[in-house]
XYZ file of C-alpha atoms in Angstrom:
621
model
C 14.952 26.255 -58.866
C 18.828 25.156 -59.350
C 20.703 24.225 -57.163
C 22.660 27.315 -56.848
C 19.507 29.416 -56.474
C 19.028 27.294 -53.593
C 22.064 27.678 -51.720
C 22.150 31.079 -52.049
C 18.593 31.613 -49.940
C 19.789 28.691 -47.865
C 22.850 31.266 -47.315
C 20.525 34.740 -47.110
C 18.496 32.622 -44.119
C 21.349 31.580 -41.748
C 22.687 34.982 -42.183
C 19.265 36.812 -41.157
C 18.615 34.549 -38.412
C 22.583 35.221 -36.978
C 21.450 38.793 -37.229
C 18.231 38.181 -35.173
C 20.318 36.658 -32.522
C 22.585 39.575 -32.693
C 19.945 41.867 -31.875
C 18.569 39.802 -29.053
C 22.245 40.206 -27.548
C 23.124 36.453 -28.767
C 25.556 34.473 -30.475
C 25.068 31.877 -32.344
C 27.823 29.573 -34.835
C 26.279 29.179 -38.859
C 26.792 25.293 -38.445
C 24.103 25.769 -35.515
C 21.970 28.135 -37.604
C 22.145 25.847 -40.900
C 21.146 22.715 -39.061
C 18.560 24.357 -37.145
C 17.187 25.613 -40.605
C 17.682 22.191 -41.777
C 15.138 20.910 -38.736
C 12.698 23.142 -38.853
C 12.053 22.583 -42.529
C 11.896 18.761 -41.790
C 9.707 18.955 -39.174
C 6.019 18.051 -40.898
C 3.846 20.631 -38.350
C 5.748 23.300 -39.424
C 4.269 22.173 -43.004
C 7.120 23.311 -45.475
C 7.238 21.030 -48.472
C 11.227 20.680 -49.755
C 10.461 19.836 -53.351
C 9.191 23.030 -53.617
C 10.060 26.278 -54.266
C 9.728 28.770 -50.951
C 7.997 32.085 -50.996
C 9.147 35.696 -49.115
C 6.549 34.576 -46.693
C 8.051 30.995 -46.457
C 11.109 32.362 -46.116
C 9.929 34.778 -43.362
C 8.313 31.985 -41.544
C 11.145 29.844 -42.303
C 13.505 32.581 -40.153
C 10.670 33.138 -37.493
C 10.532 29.716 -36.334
C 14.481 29.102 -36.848
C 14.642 32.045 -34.385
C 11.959 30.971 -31.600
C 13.460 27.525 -31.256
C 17.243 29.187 -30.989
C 15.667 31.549 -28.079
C 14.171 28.972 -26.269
C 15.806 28.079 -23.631
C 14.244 25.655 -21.899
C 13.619 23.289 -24.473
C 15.692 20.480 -23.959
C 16.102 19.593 -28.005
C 18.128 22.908 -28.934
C 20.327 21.693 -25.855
C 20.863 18.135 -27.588
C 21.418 19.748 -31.016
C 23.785 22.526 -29.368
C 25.917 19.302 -28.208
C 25.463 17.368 -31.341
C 26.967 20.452 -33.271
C 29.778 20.890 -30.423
C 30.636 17.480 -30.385
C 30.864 16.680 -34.324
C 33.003 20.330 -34.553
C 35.859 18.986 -31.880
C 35.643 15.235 -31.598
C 38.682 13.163 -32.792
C 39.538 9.888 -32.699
C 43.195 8.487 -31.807
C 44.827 9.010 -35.112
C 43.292 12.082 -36.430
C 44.478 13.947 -32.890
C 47.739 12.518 -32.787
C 48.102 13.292 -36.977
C 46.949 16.792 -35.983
C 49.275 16.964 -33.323
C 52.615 15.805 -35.612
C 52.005 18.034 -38.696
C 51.335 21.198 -35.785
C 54.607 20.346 -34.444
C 56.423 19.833 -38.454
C 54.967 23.649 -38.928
C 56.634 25.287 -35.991
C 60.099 23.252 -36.069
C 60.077 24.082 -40.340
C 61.456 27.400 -39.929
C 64.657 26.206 -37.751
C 64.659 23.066 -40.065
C 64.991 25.432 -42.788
C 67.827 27.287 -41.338
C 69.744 24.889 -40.651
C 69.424 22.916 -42.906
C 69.606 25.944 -45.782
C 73.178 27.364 -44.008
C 76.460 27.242 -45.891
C 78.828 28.290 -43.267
C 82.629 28.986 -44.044
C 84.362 30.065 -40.779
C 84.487 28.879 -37.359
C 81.952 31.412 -35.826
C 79.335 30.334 -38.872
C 79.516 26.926 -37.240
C 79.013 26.955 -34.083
C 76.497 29.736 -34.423
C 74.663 26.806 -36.278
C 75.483 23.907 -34.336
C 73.669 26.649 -31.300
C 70.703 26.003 -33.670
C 71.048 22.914 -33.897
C 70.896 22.233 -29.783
C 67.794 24.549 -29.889
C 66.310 22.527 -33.075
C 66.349 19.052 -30.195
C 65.314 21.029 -27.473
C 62.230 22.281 -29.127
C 61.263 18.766 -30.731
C 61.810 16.647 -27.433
C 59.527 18.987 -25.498
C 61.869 18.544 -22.497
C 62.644 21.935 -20.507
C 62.070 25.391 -21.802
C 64.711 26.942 -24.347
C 65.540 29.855 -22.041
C 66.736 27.770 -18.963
C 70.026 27.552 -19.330
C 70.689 24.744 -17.035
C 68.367 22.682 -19.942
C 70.345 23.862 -22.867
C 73.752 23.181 -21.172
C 72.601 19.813 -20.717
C 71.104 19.052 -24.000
C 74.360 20.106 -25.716
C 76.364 18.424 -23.734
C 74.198 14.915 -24.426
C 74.480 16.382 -28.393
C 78.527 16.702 -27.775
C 78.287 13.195 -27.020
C 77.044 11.557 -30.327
C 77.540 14.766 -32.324
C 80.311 16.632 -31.827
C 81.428 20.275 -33.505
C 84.162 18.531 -35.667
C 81.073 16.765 -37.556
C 79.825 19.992 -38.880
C 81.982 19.687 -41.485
C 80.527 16.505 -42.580
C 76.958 17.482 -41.553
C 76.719 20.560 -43.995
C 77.933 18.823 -46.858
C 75.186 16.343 -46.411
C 71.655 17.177 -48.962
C 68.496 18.755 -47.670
C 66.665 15.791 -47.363
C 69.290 13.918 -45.449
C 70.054 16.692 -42.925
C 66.205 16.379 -41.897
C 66.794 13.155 -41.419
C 70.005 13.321 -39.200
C 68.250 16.463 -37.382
C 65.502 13.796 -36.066
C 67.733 10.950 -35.299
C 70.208 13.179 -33.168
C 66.779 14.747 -31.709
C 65.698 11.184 -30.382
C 69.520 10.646 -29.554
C 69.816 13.328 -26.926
C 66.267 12.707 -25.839
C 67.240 8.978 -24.788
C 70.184 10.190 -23.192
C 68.616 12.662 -21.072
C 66.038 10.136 -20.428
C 68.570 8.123 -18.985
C 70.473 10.313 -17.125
C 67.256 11.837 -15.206
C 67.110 7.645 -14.244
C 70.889 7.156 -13.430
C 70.420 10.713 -10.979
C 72.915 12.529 -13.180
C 69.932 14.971 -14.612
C 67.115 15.866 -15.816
C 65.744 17.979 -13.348
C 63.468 19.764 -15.606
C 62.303 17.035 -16.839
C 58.300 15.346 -15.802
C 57.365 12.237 -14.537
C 54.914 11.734 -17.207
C 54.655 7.997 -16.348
C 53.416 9.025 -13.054
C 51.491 11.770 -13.978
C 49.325 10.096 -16.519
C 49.000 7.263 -13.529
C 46.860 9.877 -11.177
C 44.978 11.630 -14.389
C 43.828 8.247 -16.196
C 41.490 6.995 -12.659
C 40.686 10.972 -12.604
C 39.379 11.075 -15.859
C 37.885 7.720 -15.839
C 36.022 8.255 -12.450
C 34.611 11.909 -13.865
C 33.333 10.127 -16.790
C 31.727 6.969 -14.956
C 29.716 9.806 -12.708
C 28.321 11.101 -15.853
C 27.455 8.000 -16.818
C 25.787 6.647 -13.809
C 23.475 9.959 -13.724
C 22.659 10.144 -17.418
C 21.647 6.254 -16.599
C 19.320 7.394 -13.648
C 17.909 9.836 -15.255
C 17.232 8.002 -18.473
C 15.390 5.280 -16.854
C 13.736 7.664 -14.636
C 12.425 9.394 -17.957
C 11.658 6.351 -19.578
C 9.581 4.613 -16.559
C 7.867 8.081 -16.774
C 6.528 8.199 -20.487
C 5.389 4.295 -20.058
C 3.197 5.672 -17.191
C 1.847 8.184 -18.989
C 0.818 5.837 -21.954
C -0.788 3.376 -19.317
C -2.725 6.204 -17.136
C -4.385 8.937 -18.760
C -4.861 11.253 -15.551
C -0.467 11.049 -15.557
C -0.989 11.721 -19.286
C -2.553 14.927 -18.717
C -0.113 15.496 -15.525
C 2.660 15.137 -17.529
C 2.189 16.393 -20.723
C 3.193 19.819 -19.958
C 6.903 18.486 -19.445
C 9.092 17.910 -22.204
C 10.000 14.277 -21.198
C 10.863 12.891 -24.417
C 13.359 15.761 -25.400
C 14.898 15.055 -21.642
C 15.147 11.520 -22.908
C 16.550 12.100 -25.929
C 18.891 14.393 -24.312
C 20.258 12.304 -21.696
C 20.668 9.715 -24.098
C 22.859 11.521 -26.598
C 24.685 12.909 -23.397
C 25.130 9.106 -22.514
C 26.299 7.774 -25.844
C 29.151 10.640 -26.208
C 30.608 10.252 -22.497
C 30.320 6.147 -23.659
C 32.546 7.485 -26.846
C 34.808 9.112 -24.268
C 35.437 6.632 -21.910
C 36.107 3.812 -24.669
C 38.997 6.574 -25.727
C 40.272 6.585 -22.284
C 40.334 3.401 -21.320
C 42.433 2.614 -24.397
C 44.600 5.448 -23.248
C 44.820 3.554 -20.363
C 45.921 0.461 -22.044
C 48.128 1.913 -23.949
C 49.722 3.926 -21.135
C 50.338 0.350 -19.462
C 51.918 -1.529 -22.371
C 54.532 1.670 -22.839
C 54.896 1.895 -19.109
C 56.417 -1.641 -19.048
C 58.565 -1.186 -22.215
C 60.142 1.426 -20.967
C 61.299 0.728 -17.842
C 62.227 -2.951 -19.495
C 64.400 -0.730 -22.346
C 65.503 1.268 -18.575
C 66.757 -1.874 -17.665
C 68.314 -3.438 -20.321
C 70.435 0.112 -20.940
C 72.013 -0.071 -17.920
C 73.042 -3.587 -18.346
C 74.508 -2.266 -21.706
C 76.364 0.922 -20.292
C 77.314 0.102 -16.759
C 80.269 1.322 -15.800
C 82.101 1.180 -19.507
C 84.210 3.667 -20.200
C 83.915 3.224 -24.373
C 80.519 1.302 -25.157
C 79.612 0.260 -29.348
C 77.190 2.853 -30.659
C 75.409 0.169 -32.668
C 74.496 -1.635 -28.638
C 73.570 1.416 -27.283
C 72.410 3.841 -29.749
C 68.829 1.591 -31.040
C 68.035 1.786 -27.272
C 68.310 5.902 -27.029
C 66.010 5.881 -29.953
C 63.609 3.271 -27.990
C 63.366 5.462 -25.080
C 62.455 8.302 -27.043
C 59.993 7.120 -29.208
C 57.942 5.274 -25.867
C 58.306 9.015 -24.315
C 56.870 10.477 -27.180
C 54.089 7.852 -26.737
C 53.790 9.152 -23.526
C 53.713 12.851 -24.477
C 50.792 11.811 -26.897
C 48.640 9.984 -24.371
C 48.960 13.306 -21.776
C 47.717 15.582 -24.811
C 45.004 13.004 -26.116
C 43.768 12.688 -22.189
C 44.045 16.207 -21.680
C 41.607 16.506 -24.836
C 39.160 14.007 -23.666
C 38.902 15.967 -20.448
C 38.362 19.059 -21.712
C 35.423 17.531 -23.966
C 33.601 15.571 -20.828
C 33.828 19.061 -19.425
C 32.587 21.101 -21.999
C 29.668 18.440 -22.924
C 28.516 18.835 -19.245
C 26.666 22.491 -19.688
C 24.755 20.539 -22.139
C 22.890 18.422 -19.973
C 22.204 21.117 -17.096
C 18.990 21.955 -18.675
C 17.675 18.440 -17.128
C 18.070 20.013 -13.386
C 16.577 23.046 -14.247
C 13.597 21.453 -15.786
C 13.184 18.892 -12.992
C 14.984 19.797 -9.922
C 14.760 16.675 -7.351
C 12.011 17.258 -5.707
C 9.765 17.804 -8.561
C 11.242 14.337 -9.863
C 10.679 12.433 -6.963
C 6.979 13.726 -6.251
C 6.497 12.502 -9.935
C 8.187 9.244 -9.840
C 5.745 8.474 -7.046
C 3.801 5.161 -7.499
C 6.248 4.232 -10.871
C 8.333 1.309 -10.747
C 11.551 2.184 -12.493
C 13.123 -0.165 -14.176
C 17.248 0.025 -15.642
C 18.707 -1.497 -18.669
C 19.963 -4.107 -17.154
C 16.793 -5.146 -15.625
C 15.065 -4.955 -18.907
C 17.232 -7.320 -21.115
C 17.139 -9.629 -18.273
C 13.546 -9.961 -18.620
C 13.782 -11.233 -22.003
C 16.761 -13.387 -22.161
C 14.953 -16.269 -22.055
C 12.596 -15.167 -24.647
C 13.936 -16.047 -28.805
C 12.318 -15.520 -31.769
C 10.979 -18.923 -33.363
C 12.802 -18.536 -36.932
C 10.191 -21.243 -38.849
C 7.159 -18.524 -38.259
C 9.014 -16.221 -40.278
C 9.756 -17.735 -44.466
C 10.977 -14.244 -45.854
C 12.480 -12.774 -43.234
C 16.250 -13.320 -42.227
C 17.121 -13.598 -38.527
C 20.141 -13.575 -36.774
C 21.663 -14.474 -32.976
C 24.683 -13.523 -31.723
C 26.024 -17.126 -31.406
C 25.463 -17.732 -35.080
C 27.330 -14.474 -35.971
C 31.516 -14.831 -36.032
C 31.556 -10.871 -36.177
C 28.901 -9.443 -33.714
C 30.995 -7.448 -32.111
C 31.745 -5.551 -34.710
C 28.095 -5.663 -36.894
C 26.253 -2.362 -36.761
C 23.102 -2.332 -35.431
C 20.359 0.399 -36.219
C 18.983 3.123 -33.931
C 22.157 2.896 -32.023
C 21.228 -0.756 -30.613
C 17.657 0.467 -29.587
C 14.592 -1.104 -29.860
C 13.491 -0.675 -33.478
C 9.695 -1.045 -32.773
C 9.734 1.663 -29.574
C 11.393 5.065 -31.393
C 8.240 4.948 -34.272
C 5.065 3.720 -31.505
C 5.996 4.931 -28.767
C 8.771 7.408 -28.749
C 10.926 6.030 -26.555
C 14.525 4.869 -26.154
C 14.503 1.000 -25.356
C 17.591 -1.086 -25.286
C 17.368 -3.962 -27.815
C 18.052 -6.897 -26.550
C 20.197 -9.462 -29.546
C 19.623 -12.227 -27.493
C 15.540 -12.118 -29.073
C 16.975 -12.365 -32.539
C 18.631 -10.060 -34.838
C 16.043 -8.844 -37.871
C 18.205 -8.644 -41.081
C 16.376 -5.818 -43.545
C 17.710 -4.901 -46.703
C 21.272 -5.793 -45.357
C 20.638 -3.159 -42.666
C 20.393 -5.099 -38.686
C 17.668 -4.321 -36.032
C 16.870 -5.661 -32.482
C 13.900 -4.826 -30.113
C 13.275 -4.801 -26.416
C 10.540 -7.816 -26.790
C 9.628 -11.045 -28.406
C 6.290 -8.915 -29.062
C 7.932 -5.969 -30.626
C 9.840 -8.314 -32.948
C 6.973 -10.023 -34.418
C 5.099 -6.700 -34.929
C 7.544 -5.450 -36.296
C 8.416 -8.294 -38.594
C 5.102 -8.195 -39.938
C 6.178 -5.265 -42.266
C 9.783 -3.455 -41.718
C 9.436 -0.836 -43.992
C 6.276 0.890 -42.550
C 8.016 0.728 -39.121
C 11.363 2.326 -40.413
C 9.145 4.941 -42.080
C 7.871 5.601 -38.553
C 11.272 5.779 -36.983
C 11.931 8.522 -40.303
C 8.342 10.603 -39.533
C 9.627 10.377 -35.782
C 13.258 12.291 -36.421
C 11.649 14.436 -38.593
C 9.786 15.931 -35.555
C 12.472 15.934 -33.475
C 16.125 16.809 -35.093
C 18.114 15.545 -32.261
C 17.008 11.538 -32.980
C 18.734 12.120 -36.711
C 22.199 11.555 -35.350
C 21.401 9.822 -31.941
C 19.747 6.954 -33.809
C 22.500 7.413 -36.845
C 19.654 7.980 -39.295
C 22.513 9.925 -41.679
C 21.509 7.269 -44.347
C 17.676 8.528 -44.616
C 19.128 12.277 -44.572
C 22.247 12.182 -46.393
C 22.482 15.994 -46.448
C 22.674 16.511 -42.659
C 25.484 13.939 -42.245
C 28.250 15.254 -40.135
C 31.388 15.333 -41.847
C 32.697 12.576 -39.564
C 29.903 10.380 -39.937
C 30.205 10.943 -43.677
C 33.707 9.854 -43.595
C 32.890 6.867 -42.430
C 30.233 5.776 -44.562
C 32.035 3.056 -45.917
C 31.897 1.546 -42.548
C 28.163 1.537 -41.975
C 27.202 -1.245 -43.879
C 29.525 -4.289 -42.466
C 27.793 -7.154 -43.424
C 27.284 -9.996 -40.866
C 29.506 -12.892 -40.947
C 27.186 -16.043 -40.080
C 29.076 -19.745 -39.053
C 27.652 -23.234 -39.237
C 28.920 -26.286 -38.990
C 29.790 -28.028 -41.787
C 31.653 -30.908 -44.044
C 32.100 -32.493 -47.481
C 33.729 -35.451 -48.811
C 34.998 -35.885 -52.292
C 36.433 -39.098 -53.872
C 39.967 -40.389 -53.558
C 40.705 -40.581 -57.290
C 37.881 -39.155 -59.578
C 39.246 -39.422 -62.992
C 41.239 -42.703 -64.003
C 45.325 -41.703 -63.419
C 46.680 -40.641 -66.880
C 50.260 -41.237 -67.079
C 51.854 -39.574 -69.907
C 55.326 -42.001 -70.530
C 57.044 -39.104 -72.634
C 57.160 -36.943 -69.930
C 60.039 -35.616 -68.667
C 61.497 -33.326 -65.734
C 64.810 -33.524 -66.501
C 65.600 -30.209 -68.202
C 68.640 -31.107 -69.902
C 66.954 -34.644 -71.002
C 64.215 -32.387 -72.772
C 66.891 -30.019 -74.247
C 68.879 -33.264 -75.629
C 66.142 -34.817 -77.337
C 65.407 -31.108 -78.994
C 68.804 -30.788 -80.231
C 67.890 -34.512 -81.679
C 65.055 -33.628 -83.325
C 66.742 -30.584 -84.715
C 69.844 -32.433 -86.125
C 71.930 -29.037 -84.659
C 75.019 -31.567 -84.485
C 75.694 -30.613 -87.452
C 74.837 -27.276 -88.298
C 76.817 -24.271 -87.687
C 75.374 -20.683 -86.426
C 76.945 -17.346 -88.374
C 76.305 -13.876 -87.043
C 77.149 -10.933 -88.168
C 76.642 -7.206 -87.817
C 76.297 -4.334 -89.848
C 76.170 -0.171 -89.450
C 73.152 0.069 -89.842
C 71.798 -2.567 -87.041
C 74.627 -1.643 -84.344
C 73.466 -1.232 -80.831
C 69.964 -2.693 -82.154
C 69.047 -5.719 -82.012
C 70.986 -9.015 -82.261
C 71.013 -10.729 -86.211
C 71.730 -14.491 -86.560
C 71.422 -16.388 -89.229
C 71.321 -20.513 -89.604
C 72.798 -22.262 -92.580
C 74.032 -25.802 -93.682
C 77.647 -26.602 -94.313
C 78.563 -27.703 -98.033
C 78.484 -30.940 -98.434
C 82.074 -32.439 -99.434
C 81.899 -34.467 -102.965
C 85.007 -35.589 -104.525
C 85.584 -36.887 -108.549
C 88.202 -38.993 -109.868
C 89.154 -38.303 -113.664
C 92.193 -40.349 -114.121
C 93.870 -44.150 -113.470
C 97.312 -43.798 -111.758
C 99.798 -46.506 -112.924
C 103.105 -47.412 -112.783
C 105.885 -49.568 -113.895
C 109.169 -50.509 -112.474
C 112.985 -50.121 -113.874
C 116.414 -51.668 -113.055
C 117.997 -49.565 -110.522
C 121.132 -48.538 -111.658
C 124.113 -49.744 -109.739
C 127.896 -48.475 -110.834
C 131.039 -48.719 -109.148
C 134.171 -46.951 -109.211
C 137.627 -48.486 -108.382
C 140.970 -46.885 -107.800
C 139.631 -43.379 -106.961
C 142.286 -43.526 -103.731
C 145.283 -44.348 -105.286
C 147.698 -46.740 -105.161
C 151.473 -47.599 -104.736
C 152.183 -46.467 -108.384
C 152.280 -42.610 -109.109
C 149.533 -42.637 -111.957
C 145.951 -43.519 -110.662
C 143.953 -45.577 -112.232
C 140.260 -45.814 -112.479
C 137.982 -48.780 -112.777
C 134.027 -48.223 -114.001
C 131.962 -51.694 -112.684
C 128.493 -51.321 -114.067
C 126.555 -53.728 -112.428
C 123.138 -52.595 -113.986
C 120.821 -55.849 -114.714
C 119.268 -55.725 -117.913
C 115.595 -54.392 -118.567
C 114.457 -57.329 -119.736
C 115.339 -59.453 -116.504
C 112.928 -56.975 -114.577
């Protein structure tokens, strides 16, 4: 049969069995129907074989039994899986609430983000019909005061008027898109601080809630409703438990009992227990968080009014980071309310769960049974075998751990929920494991046990006890996600439990003590002379090698390679050779020495010239 063959009878069955429960006056929600399907075809008496292919008449038998367990009332499993289903439907951590939360808030304000932020006005009654919009855009992010008081919107505009007056607009609307968002949210938190300190100065605020104090009186409220849960799911669980080990010791309380459904009660109170444990972790770190916000803010309080006084003109850059502080840790506070008024609402809506346990033992019937049974807590149980340990040398193949070997304990996952590994397959029951005995490591997977005895049974061979602990949630659903057995039935994981997969398999960190020594100097020291660090040194001795003294570097640059790539080219100078072809000589000659006389005249009218030639001869050179 393929696949989608199968889905589509898997869908034909959870329809017809809605419609049964329609005509028995009923509701019922398909995620309860398909798991309930999912059960009954797990469940070995019912004797439906998944690998292979269902008749009409499986099918019809198939929708039969899916409707007699829905019907039934009384049986404490479909309570457990009814909660199950409830629980992995709303549940959210921290983050995924507050995530939830934001984008829930993004979608309402988008449509007044959008128009503002999408306006063009041009005259004066365009803008302050917008800058109306923009007072109601901070009113409806800071959840402080309702948009039709008017006493609240006078005095969020006039805290806006403050840091963002109407002459901005101007400015403001020829910002982009993406930067008007982001001045929308910082003059949101703006006007939020300021209001915030104004309801503190006495000057405002009036609509505004304590939400410090408030969240001081629900916190112990919510804590204290939880704890009573707690303390009766751990009465009755040990109650239930000291039961079923009396009926495996006495066989006349066997047949007394065996008419009550004790294990389902078990199983019941103990998934009640483990979500109101879920719970009260969340609101405790409420709590803590609450505290740590609580003292920042009235610190950031303090240090404002230092700042401001009684200044007339104060710098925005002093004052302004503070505004934004005050908002954001009132926000925080705004966060913690809705996340506490969530957990609230899920202790209270877990609690019709678990009222099948007084209806199927009412006091009285519970004490005349508990008669002659010594009932024993959790506590009282691992105190009993703390000073028992598993002897590591009996065991060669098997891996043990203890919790003072492991640096990460606190955060390794043990199986079954941290119950007895040895108990769920044998016996049916619900110990508490006690780490303290020794911590079996099996195929990277972690299991503890309630007794030295249990552990070395159990040791003996793993896998045949896990198989049992399998058979075991296969008769009863409700053990699949109280003992987190999602990894033997991967197809009825929750979607939160599949999210977290990843996380299920954190592998023990173990610590020993420890040293090593290694050798001052192992290799002989190697000392290379030509080294050098200088990096001018190594760039003279390349120009050295190079002989670039006396070279010369041409570039040049063509059409063709502009705006490419750099071209250079390296050539040598030409040498300079000189030739001589000819002897210069030379000879020397009298120098020629005349005179002339008389050239100024004389007494006498007629002038006469006298030409001296004192030339020597050639041959007296």
């Amino acid at each position: 049969m393929s696949r989608d063959q199968t889905e589509s009878i898997i869908k034909q069955i959870i329809r017809e069995v809605g419609q049964e429960h329609e005509a028995q006056g009923q509701t019922v929600s398909e995620t309860l129907v398909a798991f309930m399907v999912k059960a009954v075809v797990l469940d070995p008496r019912n004797d439906f074989h998944v690998d292979q292919i269902l008749t009409k008449q499986d099918v019809q038998n198939l929708i039969q039994l899916c409707v007699t367990r829905l019907l039934d009332t009384t049986n404490p499993s479909l309570s457990t899986i009814k909660m199950q289903v409830y629980f992995d439907m709303n549940y959210a951590n921290r983050a995924e609430l507050l995530s939830e939360q934001h984008r829930v808030l993004e979608g309402r304000l988008a449509p007044v983000v959008r128009d503002i932020t999408d306006s063009r006005p041009h005259v004066q009654e365009e803008m302050e019909n917008v800058y109306r919009k923009i007072v109601s855009y901070v009113l409806l992010r800071s959840g402080l005061g309702s948009p039709t008081d008017i006493e609240v919107v006078r005095e969020v505009t006039a805290a806006l008027q403050s840091v963002f007056p109407q002459t901005e607009m101007i400015t403001f609307i020829s910002l982009s898109k993406k930067n008007k968002e982001q001045q929308l949210k910082t003059l949101a938190m703006l006007v939020t601080g300021i209001r915030l300190y104004n309801k503190a100065c006495g000057k405002g605020g009036s609509s505004i809630d304590d939400l410090p104090a408030i969240l001081k009186e629900a916190i112990p409220s919510a804590t204290q409703t939880v704890d009573e849960g707690l303390n009766t799911c751990h009465v009755l669980a040990h109650q239930y438990t000291a039961l079923l080990e009396s009926m495996q010791e006495d066989l006349r309380r066997y047949t007394r009992l065996s008419s009550f459904k004790l294990k389902e009660a078990l199983f019941n109170v103990r998934q009640y227990e483990a979500f109101l444990c879920i719970l009260l972790s969340d609101v405790i770190t409420s709590a803590q968080e609450v505290e740590k916000m609580d003292v920042q803010f009235a610190a950031t309080m303090e240090q404002l009014k230092k700042t401001v006084q009684n200044k007339i003109s104060i710098d925005t850059k002093e004052v302004f980071p503070l505004f934004v502080t005050l908002s954001n840790l009132w926000t925080g506070f705004q966060d913690e309310l809705l996340l506490l008024s969530f957990l609230t609402n899920m202790t209270n809506n877990l609690q019709p769960f678990s009222e099948i346990q007084s209806q199927l033992f009412p006091e009285e019937v519970l004490t005349s049974l508990l008669e002659g049974v010594t009932v024993k807590s959790d506590e009282e149980r691992i105190r009993e075998t703390m000073g028992t340990r598993v002897n590591v040398s009996d065991f060669k193949d098997q891996e043990w751990l203890f919790p003072e070997t492991i640096d990460n304990f606190d955060q390794l996952l043990i199986q079954y929920h941290g119950f007895c590994a040895h108990a769920i397959g044998v016996k049916g029951l619900t110990l508490p494991g006690n780490p303290a005995i020794g911590i079996l490591k099996h195929k990277e997977r972690c299991y503890v046990f309630s007794s030295k005895e249990a552990a070395y049974i159990f040791a003996q061979d793993p896998d045949k006890f896990i198989q049992l602990n399998v058979e075991k949630a296969r008769e009863h659903a409700e053990l699949i996600q109280l003992l987190e057995l999602h990894h033997q039935f991967e197809y009825l994981a929750p979607y939160a439990q599949a999210r977290n997969a990843d996380k299920r398999l954190m592998k023990p960190t173990t610590k020993c003590d420890s040293s090593t020594q290694t050798d001052t100097h192992i290799l002989p020291p190697t000392i290379v002379t030509s080294y050098e660090w200088n990096e001018w040194e190594l760039r003279r001795k390349a120009i050295k090698l190079a002989n670039l003294r006396r070279k010369l570097t041409h570039a040049m640059q063509t059409d063709l390679s502009h705006i490419r790539r750099d071209n250079s080219t390296q050539v040598y100078l030409p040498k300079g050779v000189s030739t001589q072809t000819k002897r210069d000589n030379s000879s020397n000659v009298p120098r020629p020495q005349i005179f002339l006389e008389g050239l100024r005249g004389g007494s006498s009218p007629t002038t006469h010239m006298v030409k001296v030639d004192l030339t020597r001869p050639v041959d007296e050179t």
